[in-house]
Amino acid sequence: MKKKHFLVGVVFALCLIFAGSSYTADTAYAKGITKASQVKKLAKKQVKGAASIRVKKDREDGILVYQAKLLKGKKQYELVYRASDGKLVSQSWEISKAYVKKGNGKLIGLKKCKNLAKKQVPNGKITSAVKKRSKGIDFYDIKIKKGSKKYELKYHARTGKLVEYEWELTAASQKKKNVISEGQAKKAALKAAGGGTVVKVKLTSDDGVKVYEVDVISGNFEYEITIHAETGDILEIEKERIHPSGSGDGGGSGPSGITQAQAEEAALKAAGGGTVIKVKLDTDDGQKVYEVDILNGDYEYEVEVLASTGAILKTKKKAVTDADPGNQPDPGQQVSLAKAKEIAAADAGLAVADVTFTEAKLDREDGVLVYEIAFYTATYEYEYEINASTGGICSREQKKLKQTGNGDPGSTDNPDYAISLEEAKSIAASHAGFSLSEVRFKEAKQDWEDGQLVYEITFIKDSMEYEYEIDAASGSILDFSQEWDD
């Protein structure tokens, strides 16, 4: 009898453990989503084994959401999470167009398709069922209502295969979360400023997001703090020194003041470390100042340093919510500018010594630090974007320079030397590292460019769009670029 009670107790304890772990997972972002890494984690859990995750912040029906796009095999997924509580409000997938064929045989019939839809969404109510045709392929579009969700299913009318699937919460279930109180906003601001006196509180909207703007005086500084009105998260902190009357930090340590390196050091100390992405010497209120931009973790800092003494006049801290922190550079791993040049030149099949650089700088693109590299040779001009953290190539562009003198033999329009459209497509796909069967062509046509007959080729592979311009006479690549296909 005691053994039986012991086993029951063990089972009950295990249930509590599993229930607790389940509860933790479901409420991991109960305070709301504030950065893309949270979305990435949720999306990976939802679609196991998916790759190429991209996250974007948006607003739908006045509600702040995060959209995650993923690839898994032949399917492209899109998940939408509500920012206020991390709830999944919409999920869809579709088979990539390249894998959907026209098919043979008779249409399966609308009645049979409805039965397939009922099996896909048991106990759902079909509200619409219509036959459509797109790019020579027949489909059945079925809309279903079930509980708080609306479904839309797309079936191939000849094979009966489900090629698109989507559900979303109905408008009635999309209730906005209440904002925090003014008292809670004050408390959060004072904590962020390390104490002081609140002198102003304002509830407003910033890019469609409700926020509290709180001004705090603490010691010799004034803080302007922006707080997410739904989650209570600190979005931005701006700190500025209050100059006492009759004094001033403009006094001096000599006409030369501090160096740029000393200004960067002071700014990094104020930001608690990170990576300097921009430095500018400017004049503010008659004083020479260094304006230093720093990226540290999930925040971007704008620090103003007095050039004469090195005193910190102003610090602005802003959450980098649009970028994926996983893509942010680690100061200990960041690729150097010299290395970025080598990567770009090597990708073009050249050595650094063989090219002339026209641009080489560190910049930020969609929240990610990249090197913008531009160079040319006697015949081509190149432009690259290199991820400053990983060294990966974000984008590349190659363009043939116009020739002078006797001209370029490749520009002849003699039909005896002209290549076919299929050959041009094969040249483009092969240059990108693929076979013709692996890519989906969007455009393939012949055109004239500056008196030269060319083929303009555009194709898609793994959500990346490639564009090529190929000499119709010689088959040489005159221009090419690649970018994410949105």
mmCIF file of C-alpha atoms in Angstrom, residues 226-451:
data_model
loop_
_atom_site.group_PDB
_atom_site.id
_atom_site.type_symbol
_atom_site.label_atom_id
_atom_site.label_comp_id
_atom_site.label_asym_id
_atom_site.label_seq_id
_atom_site.Cartn_x
_atom_site.Cartn_y
_atom_site.Cartn_z
ATOM 1 C CA THR A 226 10.870 56.690 -23.638
ATOM 2 C CA ILE A 227 8.882 53.731 -22.278
ATOM 3 C CA HIS A 228 6.702 51.231 -24.180
ATOM 4 C CA ALA A 229 3.210 51.978 -22.852
ATOM 5 C CA GLU A 230 2.002 48.366 -23.160
ATOM 6 C CA THR A 231 5.019 46.385 -21.954
ATOM 7 C CA GLY A 232 6.790 48.932 -19.726
ATOM 8 C CA ASP A 233 10.101 48.309 -21.496
ATOM 9 C CA ILE A 234 12.658 51.126 -21.788
ATOM 10 C CA LEU A 235 12.954 51.977 -25.483
ATOM 11 C CA GLU A 236 15.236 55.001 -25.359
ATOM 12 C CA ILE A 237 17.254 57.012 -22.822
ATOM 13 C CA GLU A 238 18.706 60.423 -23.591
ATOM 14 C CA LYS A 239 21.023 61.904 -20.973
ATOM 15 C CA GLU A 240 22.248 65.508 -21.113
ATOM 16 C CA ARG A 241 24.459 67.475 -18.744
ATOM 17 C CA ILE A 242 22.825 70.557 -17.207
ATOM 18 C CA HIS A 243 25.430 73.363 -17.413
ATOM 19 C CA PRO A 244 25.490 75.505 -14.245
ATOM 20 C CA SER A 245 25.125 79.247 -14.849
ATOM 21 C CA GLY A 246 28.417 81.151 -14.993
ATOM 22 C CA SER A 247 30.482 78.000 -15.334
ATOM 23 C CA GLY A 248 30.748 75.725 -18.275
ATOM 24 C CA ASP A 249 32.622 72.705 -19.359
ATOM 25 C CA GLY A 250 33.947 74.613 -22.293
ATOM 26 C CA GLY A 251 36.946 75.605 -20.268
ATOM 27 C CA GLY A 252 40.040 74.357 -21.447
ATOM 28 C CA SER A 253 42.894 72.079 -21.536
ATOM 29 C CA GLY A 254 44.584 73.831 -24.405
ATOM 30 C CA PRO A 255 43.448 74.706 -27.897
ATOM 31 C CA SER A 256 44.028 71.232 -29.224
ATOM 32 C CA GLY A 257 41.876 69.359 -26.699
ATOM 33 C CA ILE A 258 41.523 65.562 -26.742
ATOM 34 C CA THR A 259 42.184 63.308 -29.723
ATOM 35 C CA GLN A 260 39.558 61.295 -31.568
ATOM 36 C CA ALA A 261 40.909 58.104 -29.985
ATOM 37 C CA GLN A 262 40.474 59.620 -26.512
ATOM 38 C CA ALA A 263 36.928 60.686 -27.412
ATOM 39 C CA GLU A 264 36.118 57.140 -28.552
ATOM 40 C CA GLU A 265 37.550 55.739 -25.325
ATOM 41 C CA ALA A 266 35.437 58.111 -23.214
ATOM 42 C CA ALA A 267 32.301 57.326 -25.232
ATOM 43 C CA LEU A 268 32.834 53.556 -24.960
ATOM 44 C CA LYS A 269 33.199 53.915 -21.207
ATOM 45 C CA ALA A 270 29.921 55.857 -21.044
ATOM 46 C CA ALA A 271 28.170 53.167 -23.119
ATOM 47 C CA GLY A 272 29.629 50.314 -21.096
ATOM 48 C CA GLY A 273 31.582 48.953 -24.049
ATOM 49 C CA GLY A 274 30.534 48.007 -27.584
ATOM 50 C CA THR A 275 31.678 48.901 -31.083
ATOM 51 C CA VAL A 276 32.215 52.428 -32.434
ATOM 52 C CA ILE A 277 30.404 52.721 -35.778
ATOM 53 C CA LYS A 278 30.720 56.467 -36.410
ATOM 54 C CA VAL A 279 32.723 59.460 -35.112
ATOM 55 C CA LYS A 280 32.210 63.091 -36.108
ATOM 56 C CA LEU A 281 33.814 66.328 -34.858
ATOM 57 C CA ASP A 282 31.153 69.062 -34.764
ATOM 58 C CA THR A 283 30.170 72.307 -33.042
ATOM 59 C CA ASP A 284 27.283 72.434 -30.569
ATOM 60 C CA ASP A 285 26.325 75.667 -28.764
ATOM 61 C CA GLY A 286 29.687 77.164 -29.698
ATOM 62 C CA GLN A 287 31.654 74.230 -28.314
ATOM 63 C CA LYS A 288 33.683 71.695 -30.253
ATOM 64 C CA VAL A 289 32.296 68.201 -29.587
ATOM 65 C CA TYR A 290 32.855 64.668 -30.785
ATOM 66 C CA GLU A 291 29.647 62.851 -31.732
ATOM 67 C CA VAL A 292 30.274 59.125 -31.252
ATOM 68 C CA ASP A 293 27.798 56.385 -32.277
ATOM 69 C CA ILE A 294 28.235 53.025 -30.548
ATOM 70 C CA LEU A 295 26.502 49.668 -30.901
ATOM 71 C CA ASN A 296 26.467 47.622 -27.695
ATOM 72 C CA GLY A 297 24.313 44.484 -27.581
ATOM 73 C CA ASP A 298 20.666 45.353 -28.202
ATOM 74 C CA TYR A 299 21.243 49.124 -27.917
ATOM 75 C CA GLU A 300 22.665 51.956 -29.977
ATOM 76 C CA TYR A 301 24.289 54.851 -28.120
ATOM 77 C CA GLU A 302 24.863 58.400 -29.340
ATOM 78 C CA VAL A 303 27.463 60.003 -27.071
ATOM 79 C CA GLU A 304 28.518 63.647 -27.228
ATOM 80 C CA VAL A 305 32.032 64.279 -25.867
ATOM 81 C CA LEU A 306 33.426 67.753 -25.175
ATOM 82 C CA ALA A 307 36.492 68.073 -27.409
ATOM 83 C CA SER A 308 38.389 70.382 -25.041
ATOM 84 C CA THR A 309 38.181 68.244 -21.870
ATOM 85 C CA GLY A 310 36.707 64.841 -22.745
ATOM 86 C CA ALA A 311 33.657 65.431 -20.532
ATOM 87 C CA ILE A 312 30.500 63.536 -21.509
ATOM 88 C CA LEU A 313 27.875 66.143 -22.386
ATOM 89 C CA LYS A 314 25.107 63.933 -23.693
ATOM 90 C CA THR A 315 24.284 60.216 -23.932
ATOM 91 C CA LYS A 316 21.381 58.815 -25.921
ATOM 92 C CA LYS A 317 20.484 55.125 -25.641
ATOM 93 C CA LYS A 318 18.047 53.468 -28.022
ATOM 94 C CA ALA A 319 16.903 49.859 -28.291
ATOM 95 C CA VAL A 320 17.738 48.308 -31.652
ATOM 96 C CA THR A 321 14.424 46.449 -32.059
ATOM 97 C CA ASP A 322 14.373 46.127 -35.854
ATOM 98 C CA ALA A 323 17.569 44.135 -36.094
ATOM 99 C CA ASP A 324 18.311 40.563 -35.157
ATOM 100 C CA PRO A 325 20.775 40.738 -32.224
ATOM 101 C CA GLY A 326 22.160 37.425 -33.423
ATOM 102 C CA ASN A 327 23.498 39.294 -36.429
ATOM 103 C CA GLN A 328 25.110 42.084 -34.427
ATOM 104 C CA PRO A 329 28.900 42.131 -34.394
ATOM 105 C CA ASP A 330 30.798 41.021 -31.329
ATOM 106 C CA PRO A 331 33.693 43.433 -30.668
ATOM 107 C CA GLY A 332 35.999 40.427 -30.207
ATOM 108 C CA GLN A 333 34.966 38.797 -33.490
ATOM 109 C CA GLN A 334 34.336 41.760 -35.796
ATOM 110 C CA VAL A 335 35.898 41.464 -39.239
ATOM 111 C CA SER A 336 38.464 44.178 -39.910
ATOM 112 C CA LEU A 337 38.194 46.587 -42.836
ATOM 113 C CA ALA A 338 41.303 45.067 -44.392
ATOM 114 C CA LYS A 339 39.778 41.595 -44.139
ATOM 115 C CA ALA A 340 36.542 42.836 -45.712
ATOM 116 C CA LYS A 341 38.549 44.172 -48.668
ATOM 117 C CA GLU A 342 40.234 40.798 -49.066
ATOM 118 C CA ILE A 343 36.892 38.967 -48.981
ATOM 119 C CA ALA A 344 35.381 41.228 -51.655
ATOM 120 C CA ALA A 345 38.400 41.066 -53.939
ATOM 121 C CA ALA A 346 38.697 37.273 -53.562
ATOM 122 C CA ASP A 347 35.020 36.812 -54.439
ATOM 123 C CA ALA A 348 35.679 38.738 -57.664
ATOM 124 C CA GLY A 349 38.632 36.425 -58.360
ATOM 125 C CA LEU A 350 41.164 39.196 -57.730
ATOM 126 C CA ALA A 351 43.843 40.212 -55.238
ATOM 127 C CA VAL A 352 43.697 43.445 -53.230
ATOM 128 C CA ALA A 353 46.857 44.647 -54.996
ATOM 129 C CA ASP A 354 45.204 44.220 -58.398
ATOM 130 C CA VAL A 355 42.292 46.621 -57.820
ATOM 131 C CA THR A 356 41.698 50.304 -57.071
ATOM 132 C CA PHE A 357 39.359 50.967 -54.126
ATOM 133 C CA THR A 358 36.971 53.914 -54.388
ATOM 134 C CA GLU A 359 35.080 53.245 -51.131
ATOM 135 C CA ALA A 360 35.700 51.192 -48.002
ATOM 136 C CA LYS A 361 33.682 52.119 -44.939
ATOM 137 C CA LEU A 362 31.690 50.675 -42.023
ATOM 138 C CA ASP A 363 27.953 51.394 -42.134
ATOM 139 C CA ARG A 364 24.688 50.024 -40.769
ATOM 140 C CA GLU A 365 22.106 48.396 -43.052
ATOM 141 C CA ASP A 366 18.714 47.433 -41.492
ATOM 142 C CA GLY A 367 20.313 47.344 -38.058
ATOM 143 C CA VAL A 368 23.272 45.173 -39.117
ATOM 144 C CA LEU A 369 26.829 46.477 -39.376
ATOM 145 C CA VAL A 370 28.252 46.036 -42.869
ATOM 146 C CA TYR A 371 31.314 47.145 -44.793
ATOM 147 C CA GLU A 372 30.551 48.963 -48.036
ATOM 148 C CA ILE A 373 33.380 48.129 -50.430
ATOM 149 C CA ALA A 374 33.718 49.537 -53.959
ATOM 150 C CA PHE A 375 36.624 49.034 -56.366
ATOM 151 C CA TYR A 376 37.402 48.732 -60.049
ATOM 152 C CA THR A 377 39.806 47.147 -62.508
ATOM 153 C CA ALA A 378 40.583 48.065 -66.106
ATOM 154 C CA THR A 379 37.343 46.450 -67.286
ATOM 155 C CA TYR A 380 34.919 46.122 -64.358
ATOM 156 C CA GLU A 381 33.494 48.060 -61.424
ATOM 157 C CA TYR A 382 32.483 46.166 -58.252
ATOM 158 C CA GLU A 383 30.329 47.027 -55.217
ATOM 159 C CA TYR A 384 30.074 44.762 -52.151
ATOM 160 C CA GLU A 385 28.366 44.731 -48.759
ATOM 161 C CA ILE A 386 30.192 42.506 -46.241
ATOM 162 C CA ASN A 387 28.690 41.516 -42.864
ATOM 163 C CA ALA A 388 31.037 43.059 -40.287
ATOM 164 C CA SER A 389 30.447 40.236 -37.820
ATOM 165 C CA THR A 390 30.611 37.097 -39.964
ATOM 166 C CA GLY A 391 32.428 38.248 -43.104
ATOM 167 C CA GLY A 392 29.534 36.933 -45.190
ATOM 168 C CA ILE A 393 28.652 38.678 -48.462
ATOM 169 C CA CYS A 394 25.306 40.472 -48.088
ATOM 170 C CA SER A 395 25.185 41.821 -51.642
ATOM 171 C CA ARG A 396 27.417 42.110 -54.671
ATOM 172 C CA GLU A 397 27.264 44.005 -57.944
ATOM 173 C CA GLN A 398 29.563 43.861 -60.948
ATOM 174 C CA LYS A 399 29.360 46.229 -63.907
ATOM 175 C CA LYS A 400 31.432 46.372 -67.044
ATOM 176 C CA LEU A 401 33.106 49.714 -67.670
ATOM 177 C CA LYS A 402 32.593 51.429 -71.001
ATOM 178 C CA GLN A 403 35.560 50.886 -73.294
ATOM 179 C CA THR A 404 37.354 53.538 -75.307
ATOM 180 C CA GLY A 405 39.787 53.340 -78.209
ATOM 181 C CA ASN A 406 39.216 50.371 -80.494
ATOM 182 C CA GLY A 407 36.243 49.184 -78.508
ATOM 183 C CA ASP A 408 35.449 45.843 -76.942
ATOM 184 C CA PRO A 409 35.266 42.815 -79.236
ATOM 185 C CA GLY A 410 32.514 41.478 -77.000
ATOM 186 C CA SER A 411 30.223 44.309 -78.049
ATOM 187 C CA THR A 412 29.982 43.249 -81.662
ATOM 188 C CA ASP A 413 26.453 42.521 -82.801
ATOM 189 C CA ASN A 414 27.501 40.148 -85.592
ATOM 190 C CA PRO A 415 24.738 37.473 -85.579
ATOM 191 C CA ASP A 416 27.308 34.766 -86.437
ATOM 192 C CA TYR A 417 28.650 35.109 -82.888
ATOM 193 C CA ALA A 418 25.337 35.667 -81.054
ATOM 194 C CA ILE A 419 24.409 33.249 -78.211
ATOM 195 C CA SER A 420 20.838 31.987 -77.696
ATOM 196 C CA LEU A 421 18.503 32.995 -74.870
ATOM 197 C CA GLU A 422 18.787 29.517 -73.317
ATOM 198 C CA GLU A 423 22.581 29.778 -73.384
ATOM 199 C CA ALA A 424 22.368 33.165 -71.651
ATOM 200 C CA LYS A 425 20.103 31.674 -68.949
ATOM 201 C CA SER A 426 22.545 28.822 -68.459
ATOM 202 C CA ILE A 427 25.506 31.235 -68.176
ATOM 203 C CA ALA A 428 23.692 33.283 -65.507
ATOM 204 C CA ALA A 429 22.577 30.286 -63.442
ATOM 205 C CA SER A 430 26.013 28.659 -63.665
ATOM 206 C CA HIS A 431 27.760 31.865 -62.549
ATOM 207 C CA ALA A 432 25.543 31.927 -59.425
ATOM 208 C CA GLY A 433 26.426 28.284 -58.759
ATOM 209 C CA PHE A 434 23.155 26.608 -59.830
ATOM 210 C CA SER A 435 21.748 24.500 -62.645
ATOM 211 C CA LEU A 436 18.806 25.648 -64.781
ATOM 212 C CA SER A 437 16.451 23.224 -63.031
ATOM 213 C CA GLU A 438 17.275 24.664 -59.591
ATOM 214 C CA VAL A 439 16.170 28.249 -60.282
ATOM 215 C CA ARG A 440 12.907 29.999 -61.162
ATOM 216 C CA PHE A 441 13.224 32.610 -63.904
ATOM 217 C CA LYS A 442 11.253 35.851 -63.561
ATOM 218 C CA GLU A 443 12.580 37.522 -66.692
ATOM 219 C CA ALA A 444 14.656 36.478 -69.700
ATOM 220 C CA LYS A 445 14.685 38.839 -72.670
ATOM 221 C CA GLN A 446 16.899 40.429 -75.296
ATOM 222 C CA ASP A 447 17.422 44.197 -75.268
ATOM 223 C CA TRP A 448 19.723 46.986 -76.436
ATOM 224 C CA GLU A 449 21.964 48.754 -73.911
ATOM 225 C CA ASP A 450 24.014 51.728 -75.161
ATOM 226 C CA GLY A 451 23.949 50.296 -78.680
#
